[in-house]
Amino acid sequence: MILMDIKKRIKDIITVIEKANYEYHVLDNPSMEDYEYDKLINELIDLETKYPEFKLSNSPTTRIGGEILAKFEKVNHKSAMMSLGNAFNESDLRDFDERIKKIAPNATYVCELKIDGLSVSITYENGVLVQGATRGNGVVGENITNNIKTIKSLPLTLKDKIDIEVRGEIFMNKSTLLEINKERLENEEELFANCRNAAAGSVRQLDSKIAAKRNLDAFLYYLIGGHDVLTQEDSLKELKRLGFKVNPLYSHKKSIDEVIEYVNEMTLKRHDLAYDIDGIVIKVNEINLHEKIGYTAKAPKWAIAYKFPPEEVSTKLLDIAFQVGRTGTITPVANLEPVFVQGSNISRATLHNEDYVIDKDIYINDTVIIRKAGDVIPEVVRPVLEKRGIDAIKFKMIEVCPSCGTYLIRKEGEADYFCLNDNCKDKLVNGLIHFASRVAYNIDSLGEKVVIQLYEAGFIKNIADIFKLKDRREELINLERMGEKSVDNLLLAIDASKNNNMDSLLFGLGIKHVGSKISKVICKYFPSLELLKKVTIEDMLEINDIGEAIACEVVKWFNNENNIKLIEELTNLGLKVTYDKPFVKESFFTGKKVVLTGSLEMFERSEAKKIVESLGGQTIDSVSKKTDIVIAGSSAGSKLTKAQELGIYIMSEEEFKEKIS
């Protein structure tokens, strides 16, 4: 056989095998016998072994696995993989519909099953699969390309030679889990608790051969680029046309009543499915409405996830312990007789605060009903009063911190007790854990157990110490469970994290009330820590979304001498202490503080704010001497009057329209 014939034979075999894979795994309608399939695979392996120069990147033999990685590389998502807001009942769904219809009265919905698996983003170039990545923190994920190539329902080559990104869910069928657990039981290995854990663990195997053996599957539901589709329903049809496996149980609904009917139907049917689902995703079908409806910092406003009612089980509450949070919050925690709930054994559950325990009338030694709030966080729902015995002990809130012995404070109007000792061990450790966590400064390899180990060994006592660890490499190597490779990976991750934008640092500092979204908002208007050192409560209150509680906590933190020293130390250690703002076009509004007042006829208020901010302006709620422009619609009241008194530039809606044009 001449070389050109060999090259053509390889291509022909790949075409036939991928067609067979599509028919078997996507259409569930196989046309080829197993022995014929195996015969072709073996022939392809033989040809690729003899003529490796002809092996193609989209060869089905990559599905067999074999490459072993040292670690997963980080991947920056081109567009954030956002989470979804939750609905837990019919009322929540109707509230969602009401919000949508205020902005888009003619919107319709697509309902899709919420697959209980692992979110994935997959990139194709010229129609060929080039990269797969986990969701990670939504901005940065992990490269799992070798492992997703082992999923036979995922096409290695599309029907069109296009550049696109698709997103979906990797999952494991219930029957597959049973087979794997049967084998693990025979080998005396720990069993997988549920399909989701098994799928996630399989995808994150460094050895792709292990992933290949796990018989994973994937449904795709989101298309980015490549084709101009007008609706989510069209997007699903286009994904299917390109060769992807799409869950067939999606449904287009014209009203919220139809959506609720679908939700109720699938709630009854979910246990009969071959795979696990934990809810229904409802999306506005018309894609052109998505931008108009908008986004929060974490989630699109045009979609919501209805979560099935959590499973409730009973167990015994053995004791109530108290844990100290990073801001000093004292939380009572129930120690429970272990019980299996929705795929995992639960032995602890939050009791939130003193009022929660008293209002629920929860005693130690009670039989209690527990569930996973939002299918994730274990919580005690109520005691079973008819089973309360003579050994039941009434709850009493502690008076001193369980970590440092400092007397606790409960401020008026707050539900929580606080330890105010800045040197409290548990506060310090939990503050360090939060700083290094994925949602904050995102330092890879510096997880909770490592933080605790390094703290107890005296290596880190504050945030700055993390960035001094490079000078203690040899000492770190001698620690238990560390070793040279682990230490080097940790030090590389710490060094790389210094380039994080300032909002990650601000969130990581653990200032009370300052979460991820608020950190971004603050950094947008005070884009350096140097500016935040000088900020006043009045300055903070001029920012949209910042209330008095947040303003007071930020100003108090930056007025603390020890915190200022920490900031200076972090600056000297090379951390990024400035904020890179998204690029905005220079315009009339750039750098100006703008107040919107009255009723706007041509724009939604939220839309006008977004336009001003996209053009470099800052929208604020109150009129003061620092205000540059007041955009006044009809029926403008006291804000317009005050602007006139202060001589501030008044702009009509018509003029606003001209300026932005």
C-alpha positions as MATLAB code, in Angstrom:
seq = 'MILMDIKKRIKDIITVIEKANYEYHVLDNPSMEDYEYDKLINELIDLETKYPEFKLSNSPTTRIGGEILAKFEKVNHKSAMMSLGNAFNESDLRDFDERIKKIAPNATYVCELKIDGLSVSITYENGVLVQGATRGNGVVGENITNNIKTIKSLPLTLKDKIDIEVRGEIFMNKSTLLEINKERLENEEELFANCRNAAAGSVRQLDSKIAAKRNLDAFLYYLIGGHDVLTQEDSLKELKRLGFKVNPLYSHKKSIDEVIEYVNEMTLKRHDLAYDIDGIVIKVNEINLHEKIGYTAKAPKWAIAYKFPPEEVSTKLLDIAFQVGRTGTITPVANLEPVFVQGSNISRATLHNEDYVIDKDIYINDTVIIRKAGDVIPEVVRPVLEKRGIDAIKFKMIEVCPSCGTYLIRKEGEADYFCLNDNCKDKLVNGLIHFASRVAYNIDSLGEKVVIQLYEAGFIKNIADIFKLKDRREELINLERMGEKSVDNLLLAIDASKNNNMDSLLFGLGIKHVGSKISKVICKYFPSLELLKKVTIEDMLEINDIGEAIACEVVKWFNNENNIKLIEELTNLGLKVTYDKPFVKESFFTGKKVVLTGSLEMFERSEAKKIVESLGGQTIDSVSKKTDIVIAGSSAGSKLTKAQELGIYIMSEEEFKEKIS';
ca = [
       0.000    0.000    0.000;
       1.501    3.330   -1.060;
       1.711    6.206    1.376;
      -1.103    8.235   -0.206;
      -3.363    5.180    0.022;
      -2.461    4.748    3.712;
      -3.254    8.383    4.446;
      -6.622    8.071    2.662;
      -7.405    4.776    4.435;
      -6.822    6.413    7.836;
      -9.176    9.276    6.940;
     -11.820    6.862    5.646;
     -11.685    4.732    8.804;
     -12.019    7.835   11.002;
     -15.080    8.979    9.024;
     -16.775    5.582    9.417;
     -15.932    5.261   13.138;
     -17.129    8.766   14.012;
     -20.379    8.131   12.121;
     -20.820    4.932   14.145;
     -20.080    6.799   17.394;
     -22.658    9.459   16.529;
     -25.329    6.891   15.679;
     -24.664    4.870   18.824;
     -24.040    7.529   21.473;
     -26.076   10.492   20.190;
     -28.911    9.042   18.105;
     -29.134    5.791   20.112;
     -29.595    4.032   16.759;
     -26.480    1.931   15.978;
     -25.957    0.685   12.423;
     -22.658   -1.163   12.952;
     -22.043   -4.415   14.803;
     -19.583   -4.300   17.720;
     -17.130   -6.703   16.065;
     -16.984   -4.506   12.922;
     -16.384   -1.447   15.064;
     -13.598   -3.155   17.034;
     -12.023   -4.425   13.834;
     -11.836   -0.888   12.399;
     -10.426    0.531   15.640;
      -7.713   -2.115   15.706;
      -6.835   -1.451   12.063;
      -6.607    2.285   12.781;
      -4.358    1.717   15.804;
      -2.115   -0.509   13.712;
      -1.827    2.060   10.885;
      -1.182    4.948   13.286;
       1.506    2.924   15.057;
       3.311    2.130   11.795;
       2.776    5.589   10.262;
       2.596    8.082   13.175;
       3.136   10.994   10.762;
      -0.384   10.372    9.429;
      -2.136   10.305   12.814;
      -4.758   13.072   12.982;
      -5.601   15.173   16.032;
      -9.245   14.118   15.685;
      -8.476   10.410   15.570;
     -10.978    8.227   17.494;
      -7.988    6.469   19.084;
      -7.577    9.551   21.308;
     -10.786    8.380   23.000;
      -8.854    5.408   24.380;
      -6.757    7.722   26.531;
      -3.176    7.159   27.526;
      -1.543   10.534   28.099;
      -0.685   11.169   31.761;
      -0.353   14.775   32.929;
       1.708   16.100   35.837;
      -1.063   18.622   36.598;
      -3.902   20.448   34.885;
      -3.057   23.740   33.190;
      -5.144   26.829   33.917;
      -7.472   28.141   31.201;
      -8.866   31.669   31.017;
     -12.439   31.616   29.724;
     -13.041   34.088   26.896;
     -16.421   34.881   28.433;
     -17.277   34.095   32.040;
     -19.048   30.808   32.818;
     -21.687   32.322   35.049;
     -23.834   30.530   37.614;
     -27.630   30.818   37.736;
     -29.992   32.361   40.241;
     -32.261   29.846   41.982;
     -36.011   29.372   42.301;
     -37.375   26.952   44.892;
     -41.147   27.176   44.408;
     -43.927   28.405   42.136;
     -43.864   31.857   43.744;
     -40.176   32.282   42.859;
     -40.907   31.331   39.245;
     -43.755   33.834   39.013;
     -41.528   36.551   40.491;
     -38.926   35.730   37.827;
     -41.584   35.990   35.111;
     -42.787   39.317   36.500;
     -39.242   40.748   36.371;
     -38.798   39.540   32.798;
     -42.153   40.834   31.559;
     -41.506   44.321   32.942;
     -38.549   44.586   30.554;
     -39.605   42.203   27.759;
     -43.415   41.714   27.697;
     -43.304   39.360   24.694;
     -40.582   37.035   26.001;
     -41.155   33.271   25.865;
     -39.182   30.537   27.626;
     -37.220   27.369   26.961;
     -37.156   24.778   29.737;
     -34.157   22.418   29.928;
     -33.323   19.659   32.389;
     -30.613   20.701   34.868;
     -28.158   17.811   34.537;
     -26.397   16.915   37.788;
     -22.813   16.745   36.543;
     -19.805   18.914   35.774;
     -19.965   22.066   33.636;
     -17.600   22.123   30.676;
     -16.559   24.572   27.957;
     -15.291   23.125   24.663;
     -13.542   25.011   21.871;
     -13.450   23.980   18.208;
     -11.196   25.544   15.585;
     -11.959   24.906   11.920;
     -14.422   22.293   13.162;
     -11.845   20.309   15.186;
     -11.926   19.914   18.981;
      -8.896   21.752   20.400;
      -9.681   22.400   24.055;
     -11.963   21.425   26.912;
     -12.043   23.267   30.236;
     -13.849   23.007   33.559;
     -15.879   25.921   34.878;
     -13.453   26.547   37.767;
     -14.341   29.863   39.377;
     -16.165   31.003   36.249;
     -13.220   33.055   34.995;
     -10.372   30.515   35.185;
     -10.847   26.769   34.730;
      -8.647   23.719   34.144;
      -7.622   22.181   30.824;
      -9.228   18.719   30.598;
      -8.894   18.274   26.826;
      -7.358   14.783   26.987;
     -10.164   13.536   29.207;
     -13.109   14.961   27.280;
     -11.759   13.392   24.083;
     -12.546   10.030   25.692;
     -16.292   10.883   25.779;
     -17.689    9.088   22.742;
     -20.822   11.240   22.415;
     -18.662   14.351   21.946;
     -17.681   14.922   18.307;
     -13.973   15.324   17.675;
     -14.838   16.925   14.316;
     -17.953   18.966   13.543;
     -20.082   18.802   10.409;
     -19.032   22.392    9.594;
     -15.458   23.720    9.576;
     -16.162   26.586   11.995;
     -14.634   28.239   15.060;
     -17.035   27.966   17.994;
     -17.218   27.464   21.743;
     -19.923   25.237   23.205;
     -20.896   24.647   26.812;
     -22.705   21.845   28.514;
     -22.615   19.234   31.263;
     -20.519   16.089   31.583;
     -22.396   13.394   33.485;
     -22.477    9.712   34.306;
     -25.506    7.489   33.774;
     -26.985    5.697   36.791;
     -26.320    2.277   35.238;
     -22.654    3.183   34.693;
     -22.292    4.179   38.344;
     -23.716    0.828   39.446;
     -21.188   -1.051   37.281;
     -18.240    1.039   38.496;
     -19.228    0.699   42.159;
     -19.658   -3.057   41.752;
     -16.081   -3.267   40.448;
     -14.781   -0.951   43.194;
     -16.502   -3.082   45.828;
     -14.783   -6.190   44.494;
     -11.440   -4.352   44.624;
     -12.180   -3.101   48.179;
     -12.079    0.524   46.997;
     -14.198    3.366   48.356;
     -17.507    3.620   46.488;
     -18.637    6.758   44.649;
     -21.471    8.445   46.544;
     -23.387    9.567   43.453;
     -23.198   10.126   39.689;
     -22.071   13.742   40.025;
     -19.107   12.904   42.265;
     -18.127   10.025   39.985;
     -18.277   12.208   36.852;
     -16.331   15.064   38.441;
     -13.681   12.697   39.797;
     -13.335   10.961   36.434;
     -12.936   14.185   34.448;
     -10.175   15.363   36.790;
      -8.015   12.248   36.435;
      -4.483   13.071   35.320;
      -4.385    9.718   33.517;
      -6.831    9.924   30.593;
      -7.018    6.109   30.414;
      -8.913    6.135   33.715;
     -11.351    8.726   32.367;
     -11.811    6.600   29.236;
     -12.893    3.595   31.318;
     -15.587    5.577   33.146;
     -17.965    5.741   30.141;
     -18.819    9.421   30.640;
     -21.443   11.251   28.607;
     -22.263   14.885   27.825;
     -25.247   17.051   26.932;
     -24.549   20.397   25.238;
     -26.879   23.364   25.666;
     -25.072   26.627   24.900;
     -23.532   27.848   21.643;
     -21.062   30.753   21.494;
     -20.047   32.080   18.089;
     -19.941   30.333   14.749;
     -23.624   30.724   13.896;
     -26.181   33.517   14.266;
     -29.155   31.858   15.935;
     -32.122   33.934   17.058;
     -33.471   31.789   19.876;
     -32.243   29.307   22.474;
     -34.454   26.672   20.851;
     -32.693   27.297   17.521;
     -29.363   27.111   19.338;
     -30.192   23.624   20.637;
     -31.270   22.524   17.150;
     -28.059   23.926   15.661;
     -25.959   22.093   18.254;
     -27.704   18.864   17.314;
     -27.156   19.538   13.594;
     -23.427   20.081   14.190;
     -23.200   16.630   15.799;
     -23.609   17.302   19.524;
     -25.774   15.331   21.905;
     -28.620   17.566   23.096;
     -31.055   16.547   25.820;
     -34.291   15.796   23.945;
     -36.589   16.764   26.822;
     -36.229   20.527   26.394;
     -39.468   22.374   25.690;
     -40.479   25.811   24.376;
     -43.142   27.446   26.576;
     -45.082   30.621   25.829;
     -46.149   31.480   29.395;
     -45.096   30.988   33.003;
     -48.156   28.775   33.537;
     -46.842   26.398   30.858;
     -43.381   26.519   32.496;
     -44.839   25.577   35.894;
     -46.821   22.738   34.300;
     -43.569   21.412   32.745;
     -41.707   21.737   36.073;
     -44.411   19.781   37.900;
     -44.388   17.086   35.210;
     -40.584   16.635   35.321;
     -40.560   16.673   39.140;
     -42.625   13.474   39.012;
     -40.626   11.894   36.164;
     -37.065   12.736   37.267;
     -36.463    9.458   39.146;
     -37.311    7.465   36.008;
     -34.550    9.094   33.935;
     -31.312    7.253   33.112;
     -29.284   10.119   34.633;
     -29.594   12.436   37.635;
     -31.116   15.901   37.354;
     -31.393   18.387   40.211;
     -33.791   20.883   38.659;
     -35.040   22.678   35.574;
     -33.309   25.614   33.862;
     -35.666   28.249   32.466;
     -34.211   30.642   29.868;
     -35.706   33.502   27.884;
     -35.906   31.992   24.416;
     -35.302   35.179   22.392;
     -31.528   35.768   22.390;
     -31.858   39.418   21.300;
     -33.578   40.120   24.656;
     -30.719   38.783   26.790;
     -28.629   41.974   26.782;
     -31.701   44.112   27.415;
     -32.683   42.008   30.436;
     -29.072   42.042   31.617;
     -26.815   40.353   34.157;
     -25.802   40.505   37.799;
     -22.139   40.061   38.774;
     -22.573   36.291   38.898;
     -25.615   35.342   36.856;
     -27.739   36.252   33.825;
     -31.075   37.834   34.746;
     -32.709   36.143   31.731;
     -32.351   32.631   33.152;
     -33.102   30.888   36.422;
     -32.634   27.388   37.834;
     -35.621   25.809   39.529;
     -34.263   23.465   42.208;
     -36.280   20.412   43.206;
     -37.493   20.361   46.825;
     -34.663   18.959   48.964;
     -34.888   15.474   50.397;
     -35.592   15.513   54.139;
     -34.396   12.799   56.545;
     -34.366   12.385   60.311;
     -31.402   11.795   62.617;
     -30.288   12.568   66.165;
     -28.663   15.851   67.184;
     -25.826   14.687   69.446;
     -24.377   18.067   70.451;
     -24.103   21.729   69.466;
     -20.624   23.129   68.849;
     -19.588   26.690   67.976;
     -17.300   27.799   65.171;
     -15.589   31.140   64.588;
     -15.778   32.705   61.128;
     -13.163   34.906   59.435;
     -14.940   38.106   60.540;
     -15.434   36.793   64.091;
     -19.006   35.557   63.585;
     -19.919   32.781   66.034;
     -22.078   30.097   64.413;
     -23.725   27.221   66.296;
     -23.235   23.923   64.459;
     -25.182   20.694   64.981;
     -23.132   17.530   65.450;
     -25.371   14.781   64.085;
     -25.587   11.031   64.079;
     -24.291   10.414   60.514;
     -27.046   10.025   57.933;
     -27.079    9.714   54.113;
     -28.705   12.701   52.366;
     -28.760   13.243   48.594;
     -25.555   11.416   47.804;
     -23.378   12.066   50.853;
     -23.055   11.252   54.546;
     -23.932   14.217   56.768;
     -22.642   14.522   60.335;
     -22.665   18.338   60.760;
     -25.142   21.054   59.823;
     -25.304   24.802   60.408;
     -27.746   26.225   62.966;
     -27.088   29.799   61.739;
     -27.436   31.794   64.979;
     -28.973   31.915   68.470;
     -32.378   33.155   67.251;
     -32.624   30.343   64.694;
     -32.134   27.635   67.348;
     -34.559   29.251   69.810;
     -37.239   29.966   67.185;
     -37.036   26.387   65.899;
     -37.101   25.077   69.520;
     -34.108   22.786   68.894;
     -32.647   20.863   71.867;
     -29.529   18.713   72.158;
     -30.477   14.986   71.880;
     -33.550   15.807   69.776;
     -34.500   13.795   66.731;
     -34.305   16.400   63.975;
     -35.217   16.691   60.301;
     -32.302   17.728   58.093;
     -31.921   18.522   54.399;
     -29.458   20.135   52.015;
     -30.388   23.771   51.460;
     -30.216   24.357   47.708;
     -29.131   20.699   47.463;
     -25.723   21.687   48.849;
     -25.510   22.994   52.429;
     -26.802   20.707   55.207;
     -29.281   22.430   57.550;
     -31.546   21.445   60.437;
     -35.157   22.106   59.452;
     -37.020   21.309   62.680;
     -37.091   18.985   65.704;
     -39.500   16.042   65.879;
     -41.193   17.158   69.105;
     -43.160   13.942   69.622;
     -39.818   12.084   69.872;
     -38.216   14.454   72.418;
     -36.971   12.433   75.385;
     -36.138   13.210   79.004;
     -32.450   13.526   78.027;
     -33.159   16.607   75.857;
     -30.985   19.608   76.811;
     -32.127   23.166   76.146;
     -29.804   25.279   73.972;
     -27.751   27.997   75.641;
     -25.624   30.474   73.699;
     -21.997   30.696   74.808;
     -20.645   33.925   76.271;
     -16.947   33.670   75.330;
     -15.146   32.798   72.110;
     -14.435   29.033   71.916;
     -11.076   29.796   70.306;
      -9.554   32.612   72.364;
     -11.862   33.101   75.367;
     -12.732   36.729   74.560;
     -16.219   37.833   75.666;
     -18.630   37.884   72.733;
     -20.589   40.916   71.536;
     -24.002   41.024   69.870;
     -24.695   44.449   68.426;
     -28.199   45.874   68.360;
     -30.018   44.960   65.169;
     -27.664   42.046   64.324;
     -28.461   38.344   64.611;
     -24.885   37.155   65.213;
     -22.476   37.201   68.142;
     -18.929   38.309   67.350;
     -15.439   37.775   68.717;
     -13.712   41.163   68.405;
     -10.200   39.882   69.164;
      -8.062   40.530   66.063;
      -5.566   37.907   67.261;
      -8.134   35.122   67.682;
      -6.593   31.989   66.174;
      -9.728   30.718   64.430;
     -10.431   34.148   62.934;
      -6.890   34.362   61.597;
      -6.905   30.843   60.138;
     -10.321   31.218   58.518;
      -9.265   34.603   57.153;
      -6.224   32.985   55.518;
      -8.369   30.144   54.130;
     -10.777   32.684   52.651;
      -7.968   34.758   51.130;
      -6.433   31.761   49.337;
      -9.788   30.302   48.270;
     -10.909   29.963   44.681;
     -13.612   32.647   45.052;
     -11.148   35.211   46.435;
      -7.405   35.368   45.556;
      -7.540   31.878   44.025;
      -4.127   30.483   44.982;
      -3.882   26.989   43.538;
      -2.516   24.290   45.897;
      -3.153   26.456   48.991;
      -6.308   24.725   50.194;
      -7.807   24.624   53.671;
      -5.679   21.736   54.971;
      -2.430   23.283   53.717;
      -3.318   26.667   55.249;
      -3.992   25.036   58.628;
      -0.764   23.022   58.419;
       1.329   26.095   57.553;
      -0.321   28.186   60.272;
       0.217   25.566   62.973;
       3.829   25.060   61.835;
       4.420   28.817   62.219;
       5.000   29.592   58.525;
       2.039   31.935   58.011;
       0.315   34.161   60.560;
      -1.066   36.772   58.180;
      -1.679   37.274   54.450;
       1.744   38.818   53.821;
       3.450   35.677   55.146;
       2.003   33.690   52.237;
       4.131   35.719   49.818;
       7.284   35.239   51.907;
       7.136   31.438   51.703;
       9.516   31.400   48.715;
      12.345   32.302   51.131;
      11.585   29.202   53.233;
      11.472   26.586   50.489;
      13.889   24.135   52.131;
      11.982   24.254   55.426;
       8.673   23.668   53.624;
      10.034   20.578   51.851;
      10.671   18.970   55.233;
       7.044   19.329   56.305;
       4.870   16.208   56.391;
       2.956   15.503   53.124;
       4.712   18.340   51.291;
       7.779   17.256   49.328;
       9.805   19.104   46.706;
       7.277   18.889   43.863;
       4.303   20.001   45.984;
       6.250   22.913   47.431;
       7.445   24.112   44.013;
       3.893   23.953   42.628;
       2.652   25.930   45.627;
       5.338   28.608   45.302;
       4.694   28.965   41.563;
       0.959   29.371   42.207;
       1.596   32.009   44.896;
       3.904   33.953   42.609;
       1.431   33.793   39.702;
      -1.412   35.044   41.902;
       0.342   38.393   42.419;
      -1.003   39.444   39.025;
      -4.634   39.101   40.134;
      -6.679   42.248   39.659;
      -7.239   44.433   42.708;
     -10.868   43.375   43.226;
      -9.677   39.823   44.052;
      -7.285   41.255   46.636;
      -9.958   43.505   48.153;
     -12.379   40.595   48.469;
      -9.624   38.390   49.874;
      -8.863   40.864   52.659;
     -12.111   39.757   54.313;
     -13.678   43.139   55.050;
     -17.121   42.653   56.574;
     -20.004   42.941   54.055;
     -17.557   43.254   51.120;
     -18.228   40.335   48.798;
     -17.072   39.636   45.265;
     -19.571   41.944   43.540;
     -19.088   44.843   45.968;
     -15.298   44.534   45.588;
     -15.629   45.100   41.842;
     -17.981   48.040   42.387;
     -15.581   49.698   44.839;
     -12.522   49.114   42.635;
     -14.304   50.625   39.668;
     -14.494   53.992   41.454;
     -11.392   53.735   43.641;
      -8.971   51.833   41.385;
      -6.006   51.686   43.807;
      -5.476   50.782   47.445;
      -3.768   54.156   47.839;
      -7.084   55.860   47.029;
      -9.000   53.600   49.399;
      -6.709   54.644   52.273;
      -8.155   58.165   51.948;
     -11.790   57.277   51.269;
     -14.560   58.724   53.456;
     -18.006   57.377   54.262;
     -19.502   60.184   52.149;
     -17.323   59.152   49.185;
     -18.476   55.555   49.512;
     -22.162   56.448   49.775;
     -22.020   58.182   46.406;
     -21.433   54.807   44.750;
     -24.425   52.878   43.494;
     -24.994   49.621   45.462;
     -23.022   50.854   48.502;
     -25.067   51.333   51.679;
     -24.086   52.768   55.032;
     -23.136   49.412   56.583;
     -20.664   48.624   53.786;
     -19.294   52.188   53.712;
     -18.631   52.188   57.463;
     -16.870   48.812   57.393;
     -14.608   49.780   54.459;
     -13.617   53.111   55.998;
     -13.053   51.476   59.400;
     -10.819   48.790   57.841;
      -8.675   51.313   55.967;
      -8.358   53.503   59.067;
      -6.857   50.625   61.054;
      -3.095   51.094   61.495;
      -2.344   47.342   61.315;
      -4.304   47.021   58.082;
      -2.402   49.930   56.529;
       0.868   48.204   57.431;
      -0.425   45.010   55.791;
      -1.298   46.909   52.592;
       2.163   48.496   52.469;
       3.782   45.099   53.002;
       1.709   43.475   50.237;
       2.625   46.337   47.910;
       6.335   45.840   48.631;
       5.929   42.095   48.036;
       4.818   42.808   44.481;
       1.059   42.238   44.615;
      -1.080   44.156   42.146;
      -2.695   46.979   44.143;
      -4.362   48.772   41.239;
      -7.488   47.893   39.273;
      -7.466   47.391   35.519;
     -10.786   48.810   34.400;
     -12.513   47.382   31.340;
     -11.820   49.484   28.252;
     -14.382   52.245   27.719;
     -14.657   54.611   24.799;
     -13.784   58.246   25.550;
     -16.969   60.302   25.514;
     -18.746   63.317   26.936;
     -19.507   61.266   30.079;
     -15.988   59.974   30.761;
     -14.977   60.699   34.360;
     -18.274   62.438   35.202;
     -20.684   61.657   38.048;
     -24.221   61.360   36.685;
     -27.621   61.288   38.434;
     -30.742   60.041   36.636;
     -34.073   61.400   37.882;
     -37.683   61.444   36.731;
     -39.386   59.128   34.234;
     -37.437   58.331   31.072;
     -39.515   57.545   27.992;
     -36.899   56.322   25.508;
     -34.774   54.258   27.919;
     -35.241   51.938   30.858;
     -33.505   53.451   33.914;
     -31.169   50.439   34.150;
     -30.399   50.721   30.424;
     -29.495   54.424   30.719;
     -27.192   53.689   33.668;
     -25.472   50.951   31.735;
     -24.911   53.288   28.769;
     -23.415   56.034   30.971;
     -21.078   53.554   32.657;
     -20.055   51.979   29.327;
     -19.004   55.460   28.205;
     -16.796   56.016   31.250;
     -19.290   57.808   33.480;
     -20.274   56.980   37.066;
     -23.957   56.811   38.000;
     -24.810   57.871   41.547;
     -28.100   58.142   43.422;
     -27.867   61.479   45.233;
     -27.223   65.031   44.022;
     -24.301   66.883   45.671;
     -21.637   69.445   44.802;
     -19.595   66.572   43.318;
     -22.320   65.727   40.779;
     -21.441   66.731   37.203;
     -24.647   65.992   35.276;
     -28.316   65.404   36.117;
     -30.301   63.664   33.362;
     -33.902   64.716   34.006;
     -36.944   62.920   32.640;
     -40.574   63.905   33.122;
     -41.927   64.450   36.661;
     -38.413   65.031   38.044;
     -38.690   66.191   41.646;
     -36.392   67.186   44.489;
     -33.183   65.961   42.801;
     -33.806   68.327   39.869;
     -34.577   71.203   42.234;
     -31.370   70.588   44.200;
     -29.332   70.378   40.976;
     -30.734   73.735   39.857;
     -29.869   75.287   43.231;
     -26.286   73.976   42.993;
     -25.875   75.068   39.374;
     -25.286   71.534   38.102;
     -25.581   70.843   34.369;
     -29.128   69.607   33.582;
     -29.535   67.331   30.558;
     -32.836   66.376   28.943;
     -33.504   62.842   27.739;
     -33.442   64.087   24.135;
     -29.986   65.634   24.662;
     -28.814   62.415   26.335;
     -29.884   60.481   23.236;
     -27.936   62.895   21.005;
     -24.795   62.688   23.181;
     -24.650   58.901   23.138;
     -25.221   58.863   19.385;
];
